[in-house]
Coordinates of C-alpha atoms in Angstrom, one line a residue:
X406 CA 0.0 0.0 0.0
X407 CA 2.5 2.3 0.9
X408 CA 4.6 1.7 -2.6
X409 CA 1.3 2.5 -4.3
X410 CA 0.8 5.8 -2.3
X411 CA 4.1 7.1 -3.3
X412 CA 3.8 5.6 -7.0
X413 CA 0.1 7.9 -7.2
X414 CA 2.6 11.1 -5.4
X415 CA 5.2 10.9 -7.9
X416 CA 2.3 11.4 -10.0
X417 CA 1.1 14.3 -8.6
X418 CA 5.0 16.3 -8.8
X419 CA 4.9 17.7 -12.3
X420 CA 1.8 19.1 -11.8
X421 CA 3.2 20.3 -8.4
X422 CA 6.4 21.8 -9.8
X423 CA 4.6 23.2 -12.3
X424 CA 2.3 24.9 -10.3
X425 CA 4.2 26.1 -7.7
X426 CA 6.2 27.9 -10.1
X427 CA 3.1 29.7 -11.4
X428 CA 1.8 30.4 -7.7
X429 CA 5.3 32.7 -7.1
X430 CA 5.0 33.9 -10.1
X431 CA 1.6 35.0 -9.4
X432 CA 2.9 36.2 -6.2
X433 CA 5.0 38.8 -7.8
X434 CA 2.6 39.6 -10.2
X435 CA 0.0 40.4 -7.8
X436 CA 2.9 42.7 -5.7
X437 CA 3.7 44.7 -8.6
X438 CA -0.2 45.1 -9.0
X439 CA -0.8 46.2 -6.1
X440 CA 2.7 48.6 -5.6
X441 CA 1.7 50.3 -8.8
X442 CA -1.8 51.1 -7.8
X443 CA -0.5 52.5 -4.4
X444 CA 2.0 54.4 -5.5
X445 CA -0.5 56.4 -7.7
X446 CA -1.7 57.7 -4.7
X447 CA 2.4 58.6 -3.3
X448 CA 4.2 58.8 -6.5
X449 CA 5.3 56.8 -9.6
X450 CA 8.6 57.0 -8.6
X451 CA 8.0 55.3 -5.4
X452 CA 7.0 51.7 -7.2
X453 CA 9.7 48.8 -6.5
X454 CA 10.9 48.4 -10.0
X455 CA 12.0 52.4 -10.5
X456 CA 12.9 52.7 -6.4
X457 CA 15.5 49.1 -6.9
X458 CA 16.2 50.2 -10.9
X459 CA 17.4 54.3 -9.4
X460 CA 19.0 52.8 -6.6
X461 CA 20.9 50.2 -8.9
X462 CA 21.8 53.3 -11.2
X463 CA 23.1 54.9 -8.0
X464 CA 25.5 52.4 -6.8
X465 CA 26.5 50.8 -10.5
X466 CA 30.0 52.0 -11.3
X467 CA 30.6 54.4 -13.5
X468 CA 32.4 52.0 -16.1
X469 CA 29.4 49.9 -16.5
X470 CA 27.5 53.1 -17.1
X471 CA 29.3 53.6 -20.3
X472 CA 28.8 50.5 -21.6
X473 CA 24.9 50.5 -20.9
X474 CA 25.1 53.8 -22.8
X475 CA 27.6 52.2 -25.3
X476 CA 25.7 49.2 -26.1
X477 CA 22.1 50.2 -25.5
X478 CA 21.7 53.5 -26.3
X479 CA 19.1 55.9 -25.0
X480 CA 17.4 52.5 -24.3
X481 CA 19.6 51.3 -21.4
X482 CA 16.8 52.7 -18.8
X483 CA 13.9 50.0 -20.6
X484 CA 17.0 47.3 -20.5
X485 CA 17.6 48.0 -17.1
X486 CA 13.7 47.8 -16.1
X487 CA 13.5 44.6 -18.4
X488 CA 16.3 43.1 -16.1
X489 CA 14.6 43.9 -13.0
X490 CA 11.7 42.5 -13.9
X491 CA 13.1 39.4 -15.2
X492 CA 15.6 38.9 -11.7
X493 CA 12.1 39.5 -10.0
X494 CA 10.2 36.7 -12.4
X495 CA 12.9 34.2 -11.7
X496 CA 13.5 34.9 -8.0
X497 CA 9.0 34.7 -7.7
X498 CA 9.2 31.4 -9.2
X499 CA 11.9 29.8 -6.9
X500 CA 10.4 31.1 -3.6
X501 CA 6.9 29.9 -5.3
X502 CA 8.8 26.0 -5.2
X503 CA 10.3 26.8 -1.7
X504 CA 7.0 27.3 -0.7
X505 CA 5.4 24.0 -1.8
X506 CA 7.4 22.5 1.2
X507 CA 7.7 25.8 3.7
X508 CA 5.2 27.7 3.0
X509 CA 5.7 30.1 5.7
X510 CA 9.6 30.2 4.2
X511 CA 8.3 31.2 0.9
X512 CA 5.8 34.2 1.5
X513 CA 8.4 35.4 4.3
X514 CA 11.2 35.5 0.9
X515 CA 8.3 37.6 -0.7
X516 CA 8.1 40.0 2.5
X517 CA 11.6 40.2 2.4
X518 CA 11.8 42.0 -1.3
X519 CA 9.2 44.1 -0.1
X520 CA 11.4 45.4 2.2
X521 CA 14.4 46.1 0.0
X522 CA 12.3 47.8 -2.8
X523 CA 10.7 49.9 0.8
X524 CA 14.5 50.5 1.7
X525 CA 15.4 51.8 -1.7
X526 CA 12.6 54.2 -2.1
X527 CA 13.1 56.0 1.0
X528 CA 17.1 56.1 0.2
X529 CA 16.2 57.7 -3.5
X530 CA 17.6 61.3 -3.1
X531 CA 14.3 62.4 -4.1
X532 CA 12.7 60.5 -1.4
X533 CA 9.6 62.4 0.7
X534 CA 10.0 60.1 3.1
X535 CA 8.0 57.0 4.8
X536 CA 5.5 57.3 2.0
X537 CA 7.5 56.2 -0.3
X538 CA 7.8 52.8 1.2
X539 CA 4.0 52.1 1.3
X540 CA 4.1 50.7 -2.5
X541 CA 6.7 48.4 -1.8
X542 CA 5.3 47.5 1.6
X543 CA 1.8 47.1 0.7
X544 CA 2.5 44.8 -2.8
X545 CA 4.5 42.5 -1.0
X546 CA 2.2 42.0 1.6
X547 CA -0.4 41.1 -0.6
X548 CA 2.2 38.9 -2.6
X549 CA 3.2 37.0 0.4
X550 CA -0.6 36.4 1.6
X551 CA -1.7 35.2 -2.3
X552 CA 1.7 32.4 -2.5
X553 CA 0.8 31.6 1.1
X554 CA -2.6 30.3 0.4
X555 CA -2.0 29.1 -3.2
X556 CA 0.9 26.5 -2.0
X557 CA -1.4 26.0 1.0
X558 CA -3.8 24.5 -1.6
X559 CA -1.1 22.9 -3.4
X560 CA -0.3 20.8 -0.1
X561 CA -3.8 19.5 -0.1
X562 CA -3.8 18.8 -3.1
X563 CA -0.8 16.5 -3.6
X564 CA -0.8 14.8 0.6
X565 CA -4.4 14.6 1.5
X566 CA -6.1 13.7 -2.2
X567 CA -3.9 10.5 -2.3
X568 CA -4.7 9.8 1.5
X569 CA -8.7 9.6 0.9
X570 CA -7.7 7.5 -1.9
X571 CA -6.5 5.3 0.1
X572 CA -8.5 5.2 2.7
X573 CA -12.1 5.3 0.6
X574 CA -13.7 1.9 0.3
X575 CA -12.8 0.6 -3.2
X576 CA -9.4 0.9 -2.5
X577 CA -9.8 -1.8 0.5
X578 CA -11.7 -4.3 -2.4
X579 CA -8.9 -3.9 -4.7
X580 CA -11.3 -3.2 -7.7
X581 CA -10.2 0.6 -8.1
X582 CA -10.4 2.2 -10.9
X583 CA -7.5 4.5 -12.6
X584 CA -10.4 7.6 -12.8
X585 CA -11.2 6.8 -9.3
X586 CA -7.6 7.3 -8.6
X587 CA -7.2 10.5 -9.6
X588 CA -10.5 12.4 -9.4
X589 CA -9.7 13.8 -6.4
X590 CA -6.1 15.1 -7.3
X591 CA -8.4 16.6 -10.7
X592 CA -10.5 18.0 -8.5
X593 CA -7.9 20.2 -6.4
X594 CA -6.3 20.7 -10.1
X595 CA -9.1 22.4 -11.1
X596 CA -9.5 24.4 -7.5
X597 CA -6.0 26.0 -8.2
X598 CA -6.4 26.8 -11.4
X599 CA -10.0 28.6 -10.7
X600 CA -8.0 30.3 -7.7
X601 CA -5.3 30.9 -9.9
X602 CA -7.0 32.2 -12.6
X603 CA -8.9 34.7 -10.4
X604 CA -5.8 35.6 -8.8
X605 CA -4.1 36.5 -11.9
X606 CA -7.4 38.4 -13.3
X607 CA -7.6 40.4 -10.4
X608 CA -4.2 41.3 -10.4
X609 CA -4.3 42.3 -14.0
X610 CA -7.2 44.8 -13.1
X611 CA -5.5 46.3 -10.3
X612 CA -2.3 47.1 -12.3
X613 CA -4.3 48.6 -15.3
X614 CA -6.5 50.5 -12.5
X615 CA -2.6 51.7 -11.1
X616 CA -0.9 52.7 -14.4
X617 CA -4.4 54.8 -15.2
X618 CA -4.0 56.3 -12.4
X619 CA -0.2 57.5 -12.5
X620 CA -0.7 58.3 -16.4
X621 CA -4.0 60.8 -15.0
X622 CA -1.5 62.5 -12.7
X623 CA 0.4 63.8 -15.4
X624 CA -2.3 65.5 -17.2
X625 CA -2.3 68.8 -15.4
X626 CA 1.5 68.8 -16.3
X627 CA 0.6 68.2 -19.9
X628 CA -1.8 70.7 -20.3
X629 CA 0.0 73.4 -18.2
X630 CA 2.6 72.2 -21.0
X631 CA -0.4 72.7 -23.7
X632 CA -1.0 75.9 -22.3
X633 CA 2.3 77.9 -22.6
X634 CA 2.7 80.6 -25.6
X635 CA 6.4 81.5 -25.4
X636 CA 7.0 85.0 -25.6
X637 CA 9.2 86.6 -28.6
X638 CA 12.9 86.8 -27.3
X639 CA 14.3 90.4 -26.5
X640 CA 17.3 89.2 -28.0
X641 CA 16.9 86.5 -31.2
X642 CA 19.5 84.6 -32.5
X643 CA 20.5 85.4 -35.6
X644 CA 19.6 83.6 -38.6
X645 CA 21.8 80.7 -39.3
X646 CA 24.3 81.2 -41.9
X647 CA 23.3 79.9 -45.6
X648 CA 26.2 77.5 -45.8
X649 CA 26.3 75.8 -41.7
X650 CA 24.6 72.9 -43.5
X651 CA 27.0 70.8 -46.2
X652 CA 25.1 69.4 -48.9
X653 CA 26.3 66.0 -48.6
X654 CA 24.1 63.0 -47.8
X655 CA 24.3 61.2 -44.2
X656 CA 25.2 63.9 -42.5
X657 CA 23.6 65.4 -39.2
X658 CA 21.4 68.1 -39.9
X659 CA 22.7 71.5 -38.1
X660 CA 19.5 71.6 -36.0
X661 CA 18.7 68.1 -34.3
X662 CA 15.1 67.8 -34.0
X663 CA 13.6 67.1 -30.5
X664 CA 12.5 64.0 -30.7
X665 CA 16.2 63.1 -32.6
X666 CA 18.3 65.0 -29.5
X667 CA 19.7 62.8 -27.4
X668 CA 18.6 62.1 -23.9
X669 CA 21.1 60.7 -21.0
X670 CA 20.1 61.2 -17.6
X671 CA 19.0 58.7 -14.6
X672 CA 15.3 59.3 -14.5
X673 CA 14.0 55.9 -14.9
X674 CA 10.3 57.8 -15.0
X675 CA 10.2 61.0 -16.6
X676 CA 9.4 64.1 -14.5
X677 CA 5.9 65.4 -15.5
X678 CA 6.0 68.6 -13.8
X679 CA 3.3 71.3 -13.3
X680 CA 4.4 74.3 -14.4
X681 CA 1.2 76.4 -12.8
X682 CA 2.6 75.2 -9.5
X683 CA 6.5 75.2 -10.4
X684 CA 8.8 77.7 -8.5
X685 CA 12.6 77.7 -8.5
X686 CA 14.4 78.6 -5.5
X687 CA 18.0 80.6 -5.5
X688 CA 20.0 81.0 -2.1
X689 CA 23.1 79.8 -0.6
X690 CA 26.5 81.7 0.1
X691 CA 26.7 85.0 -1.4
X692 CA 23.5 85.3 -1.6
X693 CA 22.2 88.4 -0.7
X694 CA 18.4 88.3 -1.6
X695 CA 17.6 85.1 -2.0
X696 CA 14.3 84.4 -4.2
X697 CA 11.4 82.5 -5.6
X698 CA 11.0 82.7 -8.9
X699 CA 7.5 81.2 -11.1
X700 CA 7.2 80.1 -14.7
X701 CA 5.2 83.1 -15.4
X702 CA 8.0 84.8 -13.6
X703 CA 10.6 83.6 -15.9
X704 CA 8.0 84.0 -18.9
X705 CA 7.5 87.9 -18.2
X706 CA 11.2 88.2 -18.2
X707 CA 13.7 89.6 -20.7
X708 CA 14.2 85.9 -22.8
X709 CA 17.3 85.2 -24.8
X710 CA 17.8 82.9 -28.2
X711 CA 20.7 81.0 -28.8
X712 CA 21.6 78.0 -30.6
X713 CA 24.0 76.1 -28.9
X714 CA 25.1 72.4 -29.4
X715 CA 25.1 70.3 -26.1
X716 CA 27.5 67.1 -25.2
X717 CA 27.3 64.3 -23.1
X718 CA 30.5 63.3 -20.9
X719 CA 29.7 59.7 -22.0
X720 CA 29.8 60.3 -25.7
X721 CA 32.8 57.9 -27.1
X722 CA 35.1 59.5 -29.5
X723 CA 33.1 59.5 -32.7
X724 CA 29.7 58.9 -30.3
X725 CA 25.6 60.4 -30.7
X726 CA 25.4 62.0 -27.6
X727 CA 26.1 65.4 -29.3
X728 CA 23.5 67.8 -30.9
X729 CA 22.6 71.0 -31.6
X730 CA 19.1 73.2 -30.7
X731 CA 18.2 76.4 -30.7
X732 CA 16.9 77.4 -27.5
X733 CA 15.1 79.9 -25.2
X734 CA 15.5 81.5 -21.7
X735 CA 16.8 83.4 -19.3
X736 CA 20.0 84.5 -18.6
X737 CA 21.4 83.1 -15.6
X738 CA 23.9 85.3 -14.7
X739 CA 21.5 88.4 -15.0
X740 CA 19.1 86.4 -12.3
X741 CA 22.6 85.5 -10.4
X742 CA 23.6 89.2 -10.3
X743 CA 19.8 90.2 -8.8
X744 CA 20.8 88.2 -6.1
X745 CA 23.7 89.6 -5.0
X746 CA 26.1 87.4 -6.0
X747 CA 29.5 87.8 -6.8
X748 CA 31.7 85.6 -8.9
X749 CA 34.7 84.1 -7.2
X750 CA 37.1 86.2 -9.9
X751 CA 35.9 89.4 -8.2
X752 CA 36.1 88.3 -4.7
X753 CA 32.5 85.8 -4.7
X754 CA 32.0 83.7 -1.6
X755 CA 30.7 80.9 -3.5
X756 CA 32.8 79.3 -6.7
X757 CA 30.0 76.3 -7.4
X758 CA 26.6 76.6 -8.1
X759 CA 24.8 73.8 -7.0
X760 CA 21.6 73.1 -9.3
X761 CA 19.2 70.3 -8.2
X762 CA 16.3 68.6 -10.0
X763 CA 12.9 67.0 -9.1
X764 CA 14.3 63.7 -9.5
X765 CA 17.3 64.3 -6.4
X766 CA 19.7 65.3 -9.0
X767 CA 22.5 67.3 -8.0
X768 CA 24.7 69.0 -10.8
X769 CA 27.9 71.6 -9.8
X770 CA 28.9 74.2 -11.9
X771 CA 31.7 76.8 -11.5
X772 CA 30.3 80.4 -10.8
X773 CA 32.9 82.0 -13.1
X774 CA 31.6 80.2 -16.5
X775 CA 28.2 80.6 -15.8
X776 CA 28.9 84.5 -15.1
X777 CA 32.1 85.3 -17.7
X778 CA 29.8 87.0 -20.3
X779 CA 28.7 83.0 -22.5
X780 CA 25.0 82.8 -23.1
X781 CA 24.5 80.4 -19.3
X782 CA 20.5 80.6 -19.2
X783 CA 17.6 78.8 -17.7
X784 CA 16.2 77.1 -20.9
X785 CA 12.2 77.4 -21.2
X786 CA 12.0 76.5 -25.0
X787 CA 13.7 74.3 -27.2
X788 CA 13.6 74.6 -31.3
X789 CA 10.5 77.1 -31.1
X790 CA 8.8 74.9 -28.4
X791 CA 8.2 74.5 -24.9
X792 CA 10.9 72.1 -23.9
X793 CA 9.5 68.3 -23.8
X794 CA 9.3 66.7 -20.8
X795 CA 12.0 64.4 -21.3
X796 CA 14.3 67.6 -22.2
X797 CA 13.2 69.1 -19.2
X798 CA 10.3 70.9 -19.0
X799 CA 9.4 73.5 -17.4
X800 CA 12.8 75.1 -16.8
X801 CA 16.2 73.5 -17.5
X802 CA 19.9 75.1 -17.3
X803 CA 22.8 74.7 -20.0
X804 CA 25.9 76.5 -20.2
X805 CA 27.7 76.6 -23.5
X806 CA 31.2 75.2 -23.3
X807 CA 30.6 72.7 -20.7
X808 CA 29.5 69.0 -20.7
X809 CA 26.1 68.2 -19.6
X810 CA 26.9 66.5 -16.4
X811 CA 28.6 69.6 -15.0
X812 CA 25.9 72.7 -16.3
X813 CA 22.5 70.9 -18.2
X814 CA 20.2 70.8 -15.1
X815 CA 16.8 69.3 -16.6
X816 CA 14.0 69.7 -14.4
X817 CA 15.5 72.2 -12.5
X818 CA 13.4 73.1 -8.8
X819 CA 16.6 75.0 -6.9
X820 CA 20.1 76.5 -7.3
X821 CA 22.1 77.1 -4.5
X822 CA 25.6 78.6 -4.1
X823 CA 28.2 77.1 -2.5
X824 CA 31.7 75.9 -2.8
X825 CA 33.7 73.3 -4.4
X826 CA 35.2 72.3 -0.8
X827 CA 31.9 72.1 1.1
X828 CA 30.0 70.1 -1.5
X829 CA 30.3 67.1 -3.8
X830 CA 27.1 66.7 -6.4
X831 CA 25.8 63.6 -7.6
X832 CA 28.3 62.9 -10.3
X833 CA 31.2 63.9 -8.5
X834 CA 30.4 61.8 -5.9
X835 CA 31.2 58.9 -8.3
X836 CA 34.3 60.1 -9.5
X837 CA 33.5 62.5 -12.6
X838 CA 35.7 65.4 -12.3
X839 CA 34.6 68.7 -10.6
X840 CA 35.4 70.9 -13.8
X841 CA 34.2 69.3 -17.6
X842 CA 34.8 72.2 -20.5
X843 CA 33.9 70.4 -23.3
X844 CA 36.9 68.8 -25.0
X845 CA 37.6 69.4 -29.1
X846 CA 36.0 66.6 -31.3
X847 CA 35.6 66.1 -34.8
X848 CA 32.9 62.8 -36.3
X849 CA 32.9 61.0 -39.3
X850 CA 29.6 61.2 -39.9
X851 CA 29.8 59.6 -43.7
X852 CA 30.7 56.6 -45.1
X853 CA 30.0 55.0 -42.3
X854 CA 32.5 52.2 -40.7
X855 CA 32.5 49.1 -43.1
X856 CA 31.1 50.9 -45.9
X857 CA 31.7 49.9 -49.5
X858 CA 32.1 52.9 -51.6
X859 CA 33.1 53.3 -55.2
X860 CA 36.6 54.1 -56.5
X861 CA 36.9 57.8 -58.0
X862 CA 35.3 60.3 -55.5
X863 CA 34.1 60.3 -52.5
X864 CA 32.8 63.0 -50.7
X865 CA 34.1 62.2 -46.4
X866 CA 32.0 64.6 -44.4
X867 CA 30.9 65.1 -40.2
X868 CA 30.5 67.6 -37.6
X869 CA 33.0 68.9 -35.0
X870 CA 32.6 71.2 -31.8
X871 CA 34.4 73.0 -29.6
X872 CA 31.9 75.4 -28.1
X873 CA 32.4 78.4 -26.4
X874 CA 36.1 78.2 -28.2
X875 CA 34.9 77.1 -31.7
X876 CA 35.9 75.4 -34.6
X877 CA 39.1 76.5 -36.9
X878 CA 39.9 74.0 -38.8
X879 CA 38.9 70.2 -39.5
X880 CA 41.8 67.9 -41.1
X881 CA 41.4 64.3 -42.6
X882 CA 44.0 61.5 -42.5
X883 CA 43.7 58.5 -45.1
X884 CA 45.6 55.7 -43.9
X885 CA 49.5 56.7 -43.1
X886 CA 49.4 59.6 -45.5
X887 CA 49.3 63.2 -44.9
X888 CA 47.0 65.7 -43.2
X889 CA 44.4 67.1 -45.6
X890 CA 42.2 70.3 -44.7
X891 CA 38.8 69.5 -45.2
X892 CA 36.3 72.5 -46.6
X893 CA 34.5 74.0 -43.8
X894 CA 31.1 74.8 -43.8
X895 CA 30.0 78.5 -42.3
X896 CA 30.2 79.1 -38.8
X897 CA 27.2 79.8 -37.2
X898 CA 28.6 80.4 -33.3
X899 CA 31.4 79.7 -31.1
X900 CA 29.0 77.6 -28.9
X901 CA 27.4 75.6 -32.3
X902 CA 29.4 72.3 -33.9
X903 CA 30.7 73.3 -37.3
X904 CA 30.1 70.4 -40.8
X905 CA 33.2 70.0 -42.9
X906 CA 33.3 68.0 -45.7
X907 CA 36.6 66.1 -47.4
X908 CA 36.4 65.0 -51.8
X909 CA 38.6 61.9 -51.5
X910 CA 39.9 60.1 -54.8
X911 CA 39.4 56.5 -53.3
X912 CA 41.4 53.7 -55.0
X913 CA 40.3 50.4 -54.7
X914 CA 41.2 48.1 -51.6
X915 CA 40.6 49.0 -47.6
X916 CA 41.2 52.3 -46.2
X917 CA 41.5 53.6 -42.5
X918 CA 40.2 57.2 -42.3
X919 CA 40.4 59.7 -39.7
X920 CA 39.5 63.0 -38.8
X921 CA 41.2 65.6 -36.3
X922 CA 40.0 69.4 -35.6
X923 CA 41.3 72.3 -34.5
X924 CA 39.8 74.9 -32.4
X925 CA 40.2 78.4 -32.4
X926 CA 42.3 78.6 -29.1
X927 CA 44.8 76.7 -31.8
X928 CA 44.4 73.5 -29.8
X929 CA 44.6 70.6 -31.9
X930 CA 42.3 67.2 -31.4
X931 CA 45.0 65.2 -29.8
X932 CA 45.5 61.5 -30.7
X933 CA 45.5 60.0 -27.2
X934 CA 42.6 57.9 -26.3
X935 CA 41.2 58.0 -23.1
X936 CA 38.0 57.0 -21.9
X937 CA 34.8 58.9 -20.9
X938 CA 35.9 59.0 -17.3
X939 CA 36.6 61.6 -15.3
X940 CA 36.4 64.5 -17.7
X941 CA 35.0 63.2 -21.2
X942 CA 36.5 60.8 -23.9
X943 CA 39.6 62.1 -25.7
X944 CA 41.1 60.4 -29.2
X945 CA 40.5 60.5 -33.1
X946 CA 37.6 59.4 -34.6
X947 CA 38.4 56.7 -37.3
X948 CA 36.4 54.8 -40.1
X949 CA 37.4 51.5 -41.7
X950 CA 35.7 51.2 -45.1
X951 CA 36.4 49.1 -48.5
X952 CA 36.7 50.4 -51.8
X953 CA 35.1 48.5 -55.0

């Protein structure tokens, strides 16, 4: 008897397995559910999966940061988040088959994540506190309770089925029946699944129900968005020049469009701010009338136009993360002087000014550039628009000359001044360097590497900045030979990347070609590569192509 009771439980274990994976599963399901419905009613950016994916950003070092960027692009956040979520699928499913032996082990393991997605909400350096543990809190107590009393049915199921089959009367006659056998262990089958099923339904709802309700509270931001009419700028820019734009194909267009500029920051959720109910805050040292200042207050202001070309630190020799907007806004310095404060060259207090974002973001940038006489402004349009939100909107800073890291402030809620020695920003903290002028590059923007152009002549062309010191000259390399110039297209500003383009008479076989520029300080691109970190990627940009 007791052979045949372990025979009909080996029976039962694929089945068991099987289902025990789908109860943790269901498990996590239902926490996210319920963490994203509650933290509609905190904050998006209180849910697990942003809380554990800023807090991973946080403590992943900075070499591992490039290569996201490197290999993923301005998609490395949805890889990140699609890695979270699949470490959280496959650690669901293991406590769901710890539990079909401890149950009490399993929903405690659920409890447990709770608390770290709790832990790295409140740690966020945009955390408001407690509240932003409830999400995290909340979903895995429901997660817990839901694996708890699936794998309790999953017991019954499995033990107690085969022990009334053992002990019902046909089984003492020895005439039973293989559907005698296992009705009971189909009837719990079918138990689970209903309870399942509902489980999984339920959950479904509740997330839906959550993500409407986070997406609602970003309408007011969208139509306070909607809403603005930016004024006509007191001082334009002036038209570009004819001949900024090189008529070759494959090249970057002067202007990058908004929805083409690229976008590297931390935010794992994008910022949807208000701008009815936006303020900006300035105080610190130096400081001698510290103010709040409104949208509209910016708006009614005295508004500058400038295009200017911006650069990410983690752009790789030869990299996207570069492009070129005409924007509108403020001038900083004139808002810095109203305040009373003095730059460090003329005896300031204060050499850093210390811009923070909605998101916790802290960016430094040295007093002097932002008040030496370059176009430093509080950006409130981009390309004739209101800045998108993932550029920023309402209110953002740039200075020309610097890399973004160090001056581009998106979201921008507070500056305060202070100095270098008192105060470390985000980025710094990790090792960046305090001080990041922009370094002189030149691209190849066409052929691109591996290409397979035609013998006779081919027309080499890119881009290449310098800002705030601009572009002189652009030179191009073919293998070992000699430095060529290249033609350059007109300048529009100091602060904009220049296009150059290069007529080469390719002979058949392969080809190395490289670029170098030269600024109008008379620095020249130097040769030695170094990477992105501390202070920006350094090297010549080079193309490998083939000639038929």
């Amino acid at each position: 008897m007791r052979t045949e009771r372990r025979a009909r439980l080996r029976e039962l274990d694929w089945w068991r397995v099987l289902a025990g994976a789908t109860s943790g599963l269901l498990a996590g399901f239902a926490a996210l559910a319920v963490a994203e419905l509650v933290s509609a009613a905190v904050r998006p950016e209180a849910g697990p999966v942003v809380a554990v994916g800023g807090a991973a950003i946080d403590r992943t070092p900075a070499p591992v940061k490039d290569w996201a960027i490197r290999e993923f692009g301005t998609n490395d956040k949805l890889v990140l988040q699609l890695g979270i979520l699949a470490v959280l699928a496959l650690l669901a499913l293991v406590l769901g088959l710890v539990a079909l032996r401890r149950r009490l082990v399993g929903a405690a393991g659920v409890l447990l994540f709770g608390v770290i997605g709790a832990l790295a909400a409140t740690g966020r350096p945009d955390s408001t506190g407690f509240r932003d543990a409830f999400p995290s809190l909340a979903g895995s107590v429901v997660g817990a309770g839901l694996l708890y009393g699936l794998s309790g049915r999953l017991a019954t199921a499995s033990a107690s089925d085969v022990d009334r089959a053992d002990a019902s009367p046909s089984s003492s006659s020895g005439g039973v029946s293989s559907a005698d056998r296992r009705a009971p262990a189909e009837w719990n089958r079918r138990g689970f699944v209903i309870a399942a099923a509902v489980a999984a339904a339920a959950s479904a709802g509740v997330g839906a129900l959550g993500k409407s309700f986070n997406a609602s509270r970003g309408k007011e931001a969208v139509a306070s968005r909607e809403a603005v009419e930016l004024p006509a700028p007191a001082s334009p820019a002036r038209a570009v020049p004819g001949g900024a734009q090189v008529r070759v194909p494959g090249v970057s267009s002067f202007t990058t469009s908004n929805k083409d500029f690229y976008r590297v920051d931390t935010a794992l959720v994008v910022p949807k701010v208000n701008a009815d109910t936006w303020s900006l805050r300035i105080h610190g040292e130096g400081v001698t009338r510290a103010t709040r200042l409104s949208f509209a207050d910016l708006l009614g202001r005295e508004l500058i136009e400038r295009d200017i070309t911006l650069t990410c630190v983690s752009n790789e020799v030869g990299g996207p993360y570069v492009g070129n907007a005409r924007w509108l806004g403020v001038r900083l310095a004139d808002l810095l002087a109203e305040c009373g404060v003095v730059p460090p060259s003329r005896g300031g207090r204060a050499d850093q000014l210390v811009a923070r974002s909605v998101d916790g973001m802290t960016i430094g940038t040295p007093v002097d550039d932002v008040m030496d006489g370059r176009d430093a402004m509080l950006a409130l349009g981009m390309n004739g628009r209101p800045l998108p939100f993932a550029h920023g909107f309402p209110v953002r800073m740039l200075v020309p000359g610097l890399y973004g890291y160090v001056s581009a402030c998106k979201w921008i809620e507070d500056i305060e001044l202070t100095t270098f020695d008192t105060y470390d920003p985000y980025w710094v903290k990790r090792d960046w360097a305090r001080r990041a002028p922009v370094k002189t590059q030149s691209r190849i923007d066409t052929p691109k590497p591996f290409a397979r152009p035609k013998a006779g002549t081919v027309m080499v062309a890119g881009v290449a900045w310098a800002q705030h010191r601009g572009i002189d000259k652009v030179e191009v390399r073919v293998d070992d030979g000699p430095w060529r110039s290249a033609d350059l297209a007109a300048e529009d500003t100091r602060d904009t990347w220049r296009q150059w383009s290069f007529p080469w008479r390719a002979t058949p076989g392969g080809h190395t070609l490289t670029v170098r520029a030269t600024d109008h300080t008379g620095a020249v691109q130097t040769a030695r590569r170094t990477r992105t970190i501390p202070d920006g990627a350094s090297g010549r940009h080079s193309v490998v192509v083939t000639v038929d």
